Short mmCIF file of C-alpha atoms in Angstrom, two decimals:
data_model
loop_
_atom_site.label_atom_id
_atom_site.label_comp_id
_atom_site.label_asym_id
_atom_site.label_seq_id
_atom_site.Cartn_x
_atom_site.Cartn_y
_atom_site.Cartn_z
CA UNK A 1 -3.39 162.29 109.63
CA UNK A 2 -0.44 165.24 110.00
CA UNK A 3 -0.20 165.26 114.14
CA UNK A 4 1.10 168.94 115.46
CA UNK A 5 3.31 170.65 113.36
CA UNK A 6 5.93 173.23 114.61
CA UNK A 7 9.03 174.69 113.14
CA UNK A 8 11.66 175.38 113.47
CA UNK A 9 13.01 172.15 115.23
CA UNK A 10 15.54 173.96 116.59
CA UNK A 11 16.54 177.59 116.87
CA UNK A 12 19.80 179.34 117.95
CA UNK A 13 20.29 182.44 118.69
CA UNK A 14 21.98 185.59 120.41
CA UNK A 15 20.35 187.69 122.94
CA UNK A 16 18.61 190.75 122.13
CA UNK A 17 16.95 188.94 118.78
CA UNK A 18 13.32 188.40 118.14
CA UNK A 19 12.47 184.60 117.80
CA UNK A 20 8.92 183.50 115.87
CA UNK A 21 8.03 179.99 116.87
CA UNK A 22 5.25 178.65 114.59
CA UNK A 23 2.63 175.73 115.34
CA UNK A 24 0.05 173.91 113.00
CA UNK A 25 -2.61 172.20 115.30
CA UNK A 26 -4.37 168.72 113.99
CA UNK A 27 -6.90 169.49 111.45
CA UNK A 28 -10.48 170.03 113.57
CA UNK A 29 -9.05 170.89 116.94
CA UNK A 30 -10.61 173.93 118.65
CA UNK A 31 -8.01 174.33 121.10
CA UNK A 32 -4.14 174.91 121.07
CA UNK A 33 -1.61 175.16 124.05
CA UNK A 34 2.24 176.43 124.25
CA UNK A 35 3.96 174.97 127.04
CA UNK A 36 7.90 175.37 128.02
CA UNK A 37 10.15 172.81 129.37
CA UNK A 38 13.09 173.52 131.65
CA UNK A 39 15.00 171.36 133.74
CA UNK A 40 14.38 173.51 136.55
CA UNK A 41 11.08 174.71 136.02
CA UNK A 42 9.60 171.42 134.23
CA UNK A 43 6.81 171.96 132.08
CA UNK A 44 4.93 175.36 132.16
CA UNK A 45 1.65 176.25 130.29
CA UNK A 46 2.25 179.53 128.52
CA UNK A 47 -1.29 180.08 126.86
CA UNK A 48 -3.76 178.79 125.32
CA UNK A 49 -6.25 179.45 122.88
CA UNK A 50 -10.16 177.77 122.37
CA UNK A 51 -11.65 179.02 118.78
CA UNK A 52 -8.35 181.26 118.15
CA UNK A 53 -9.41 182.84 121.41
CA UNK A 54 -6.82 183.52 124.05
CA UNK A 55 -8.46 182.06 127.34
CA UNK A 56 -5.26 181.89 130.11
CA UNK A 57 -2.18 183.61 129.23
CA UNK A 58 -1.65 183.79 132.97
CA UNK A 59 1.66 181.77 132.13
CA UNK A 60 2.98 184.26 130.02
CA UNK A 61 6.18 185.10 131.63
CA UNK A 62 6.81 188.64 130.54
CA UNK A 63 5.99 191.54 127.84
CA UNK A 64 8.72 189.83 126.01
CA UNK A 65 6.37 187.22 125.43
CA UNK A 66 3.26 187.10 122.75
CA UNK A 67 1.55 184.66 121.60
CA UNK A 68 -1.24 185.18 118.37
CA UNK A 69 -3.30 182.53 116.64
CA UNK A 70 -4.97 184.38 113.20
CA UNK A 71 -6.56 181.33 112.28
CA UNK A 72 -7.41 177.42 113.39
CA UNK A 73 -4.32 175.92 111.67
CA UNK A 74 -1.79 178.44 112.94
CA UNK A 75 -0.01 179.92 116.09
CA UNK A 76 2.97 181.99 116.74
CA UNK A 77 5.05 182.47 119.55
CA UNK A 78 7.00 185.65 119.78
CA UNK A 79 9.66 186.54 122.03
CA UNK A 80 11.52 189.87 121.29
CA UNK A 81 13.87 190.59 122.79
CA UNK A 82 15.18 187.19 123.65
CA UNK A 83 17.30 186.57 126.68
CA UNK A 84 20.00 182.86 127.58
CA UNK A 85 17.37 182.46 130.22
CA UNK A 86 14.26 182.20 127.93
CA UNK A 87 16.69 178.91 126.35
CA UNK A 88 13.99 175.89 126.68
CA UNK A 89 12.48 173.63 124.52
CA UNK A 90 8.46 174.74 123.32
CA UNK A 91 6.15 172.47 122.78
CA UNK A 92 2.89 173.47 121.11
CA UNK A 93 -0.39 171.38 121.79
CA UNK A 94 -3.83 171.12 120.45
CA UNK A 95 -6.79 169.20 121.61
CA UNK A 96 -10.28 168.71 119.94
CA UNK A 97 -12.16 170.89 122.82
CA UNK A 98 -10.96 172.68 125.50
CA UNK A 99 -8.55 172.04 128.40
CA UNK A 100 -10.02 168.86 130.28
CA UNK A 101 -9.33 166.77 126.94
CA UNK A 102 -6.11 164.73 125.97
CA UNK A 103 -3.24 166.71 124.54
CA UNK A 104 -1.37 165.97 121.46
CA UNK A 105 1.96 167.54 121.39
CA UNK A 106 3.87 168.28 118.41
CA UNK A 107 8.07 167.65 118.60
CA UNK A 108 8.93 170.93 120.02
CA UNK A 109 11.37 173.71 119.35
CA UNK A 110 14.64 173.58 121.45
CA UNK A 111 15.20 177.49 121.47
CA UNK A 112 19.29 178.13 122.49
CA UNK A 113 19.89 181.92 123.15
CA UNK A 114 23.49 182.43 123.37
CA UNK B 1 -4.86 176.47 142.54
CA UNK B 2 -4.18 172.77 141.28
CA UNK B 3 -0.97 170.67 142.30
CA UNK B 4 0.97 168.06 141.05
CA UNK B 5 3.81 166.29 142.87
CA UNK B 6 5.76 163.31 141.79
CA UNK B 7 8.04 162.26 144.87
CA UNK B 8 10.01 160.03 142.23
CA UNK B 9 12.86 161.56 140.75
CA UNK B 10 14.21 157.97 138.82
CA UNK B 11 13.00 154.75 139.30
CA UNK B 12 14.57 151.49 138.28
CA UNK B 13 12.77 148.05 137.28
CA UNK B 14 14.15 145.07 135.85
CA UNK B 15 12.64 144.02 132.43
CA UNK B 16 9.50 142.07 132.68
CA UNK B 17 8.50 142.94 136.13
CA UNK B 18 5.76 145.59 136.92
CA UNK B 19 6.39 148.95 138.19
CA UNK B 20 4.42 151.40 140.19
CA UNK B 21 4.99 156.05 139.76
CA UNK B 22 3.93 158.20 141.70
CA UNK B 23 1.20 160.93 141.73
CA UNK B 24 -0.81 162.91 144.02
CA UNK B 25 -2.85 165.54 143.52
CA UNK B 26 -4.25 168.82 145.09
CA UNK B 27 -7.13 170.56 143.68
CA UNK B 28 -10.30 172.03 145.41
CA UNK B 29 -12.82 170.93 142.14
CA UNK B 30 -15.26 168.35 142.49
CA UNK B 31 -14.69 167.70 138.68
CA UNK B 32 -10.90 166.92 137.82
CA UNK B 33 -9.13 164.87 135.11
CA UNK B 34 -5.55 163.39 135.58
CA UNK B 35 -3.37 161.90 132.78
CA UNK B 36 -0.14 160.27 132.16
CA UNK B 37 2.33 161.24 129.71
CA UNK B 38 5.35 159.46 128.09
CA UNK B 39 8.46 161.48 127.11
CA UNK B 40 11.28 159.17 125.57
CA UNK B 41 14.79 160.36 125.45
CA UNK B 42 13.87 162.08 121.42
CA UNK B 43 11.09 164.48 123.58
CA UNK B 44 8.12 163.73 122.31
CA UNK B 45 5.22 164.14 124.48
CA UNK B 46 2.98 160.58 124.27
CA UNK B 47 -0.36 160.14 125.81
CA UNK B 48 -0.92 157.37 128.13
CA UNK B 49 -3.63 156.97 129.92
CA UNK B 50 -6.55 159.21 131.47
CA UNK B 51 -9.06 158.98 134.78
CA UNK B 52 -11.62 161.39 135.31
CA UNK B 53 -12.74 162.03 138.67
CA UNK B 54 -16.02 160.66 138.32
CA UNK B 55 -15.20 157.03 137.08
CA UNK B 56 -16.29 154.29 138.44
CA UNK B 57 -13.47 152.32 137.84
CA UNK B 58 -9.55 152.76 137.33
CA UNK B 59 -8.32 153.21 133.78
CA UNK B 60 -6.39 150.64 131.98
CA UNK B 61 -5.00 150.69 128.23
CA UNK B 62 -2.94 147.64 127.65
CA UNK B 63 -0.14 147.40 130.17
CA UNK B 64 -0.65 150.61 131.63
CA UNK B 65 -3.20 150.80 134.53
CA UNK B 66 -4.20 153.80 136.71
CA UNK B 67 -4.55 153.11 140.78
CA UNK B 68 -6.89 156.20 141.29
CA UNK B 69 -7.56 156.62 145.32
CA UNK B 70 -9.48 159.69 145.40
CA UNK B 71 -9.65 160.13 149.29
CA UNK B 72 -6.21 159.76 149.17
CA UNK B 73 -5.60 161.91 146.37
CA UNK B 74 -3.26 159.86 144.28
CA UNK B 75 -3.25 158.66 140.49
CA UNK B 76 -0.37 156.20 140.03
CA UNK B 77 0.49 154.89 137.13
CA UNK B 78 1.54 150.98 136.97
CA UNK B 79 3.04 149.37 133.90
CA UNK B 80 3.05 145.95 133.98
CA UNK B 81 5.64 143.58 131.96
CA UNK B 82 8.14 146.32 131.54
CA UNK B 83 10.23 146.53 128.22
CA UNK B 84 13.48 148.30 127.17
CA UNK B 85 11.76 150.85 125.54
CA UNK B 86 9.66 152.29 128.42
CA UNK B 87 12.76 153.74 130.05
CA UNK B 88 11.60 157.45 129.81
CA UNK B 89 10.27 160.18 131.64
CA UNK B 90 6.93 159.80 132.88
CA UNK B 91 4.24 163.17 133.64
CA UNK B 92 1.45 162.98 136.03
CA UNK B 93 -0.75 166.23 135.24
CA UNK B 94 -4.21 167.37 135.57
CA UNK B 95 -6.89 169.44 133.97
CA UNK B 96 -8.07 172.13 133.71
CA UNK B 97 -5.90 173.16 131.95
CA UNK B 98 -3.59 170.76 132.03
CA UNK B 99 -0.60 171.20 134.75
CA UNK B 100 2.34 168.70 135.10
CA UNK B 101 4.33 167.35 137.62
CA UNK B 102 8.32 167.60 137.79
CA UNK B 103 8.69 163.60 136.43
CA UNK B 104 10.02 160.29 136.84
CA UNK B 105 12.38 158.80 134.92
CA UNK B 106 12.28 155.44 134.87
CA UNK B 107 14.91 152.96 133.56
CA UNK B 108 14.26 149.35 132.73
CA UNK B 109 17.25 147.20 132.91
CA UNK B 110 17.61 144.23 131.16
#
């Protein structure tokens, strides 16, 4: 079985710019999760999502930020307009049901902002 | 609001010996879940090894073992036999949802 799917691996790009980050969850999970990783800030949950739902988005840093899941085997993660301090890497998650069950994490997206 | 703290920035075993990380926990629930996750140097984010607060007894999966102490709050996370490859950083973190701790990175010398 496909395990989480996001593109694009990596993304570069200058400031000002709107940056899509996509995410395909494992086939028959309810629930999906985008995190960020920092070196300063470690790993942050962003939102997540039970039955395309939106249930925290507490994490959300910022208007900049949105986050949209249309259907079970696809997310997005918007930032517009992108600033050198939103530069992480962004991992997206899903899990079978809800937040008290193991995570499986897809490969990230290292997101450079120049 | 729920907690994490790993008081291990980098740890260092020799191969073949066991090693102990850190992990203790704040959270006001009676009903908790804490978890252990691998990240090796290409980023991926492995699962390890879960306790729930409610079990009986500590969780094991093959050389990983959990030392849950629930008055004292802590989870730590002991690999036994260590190998090359588990030189990575290592996340304590708890539901719900799922919060992490900073890390440990942990090098096994050979």
């Amino acid at each position: 079985d496909a395990g989480v799917i996001q593109s694009p691996r990596h993304e570069v790009t200058e400031m000002g710019q709107e940056v899509t980050l996509r995410c395909k969850p494992i086939s028959g999970h309810n629930s999906l999760f985008w995190y960020r990783q920092t070196m300063m800030r470690g790993l942050e949950l962003l939102i997540y999502f039970n039955n395309n739902v939106p249930i925290d988005d507490s994490g959300m840093p910022e208007d900049r930020f949105s986050a949209k899941m249309p259907n079970a085997s696809f997310s997005t993660l918007k930032i517009q307009p992108s600033e050198p301090r939103d530069s992480a890497v962004y991992f997206c998650a899903s899990s079978k049901q809800g937040a008290s069950e193991k995570l499986f994490f897809g490969s990230g997206t290292q997101l450079s902002v120049l | 609001a729920q907690k994490i703290t790993q008081t291990q920035p980098g740890m260092f075993v020799q191969e073949k010996e066991a090693v102990t990380l850190d992990c203790t926990y704040d959270t006001s629930d009676p009903s908790y879940g804490l978890f252990w996750y691998k990240q090796p140097s290409s980023g991926e984010m492995i699962f390890l090894i879960y306790q729930g607060s409610y079990d009986q007894q500590n969780a094991t999966e093959g050389r990983y073992s959990l030392n849950f102490q629930k008055a004292r709050k802590s989870a730590n996370l002991v690999i036994s036999a260590s190998q090359l490859g588990d030189s990575a950083m290592y996340f304590c973190a708890m539901v719900t949802p799922l919060v992490f701790g900073k890390g440990t990175r942990l090098s096994v010398i050979a």
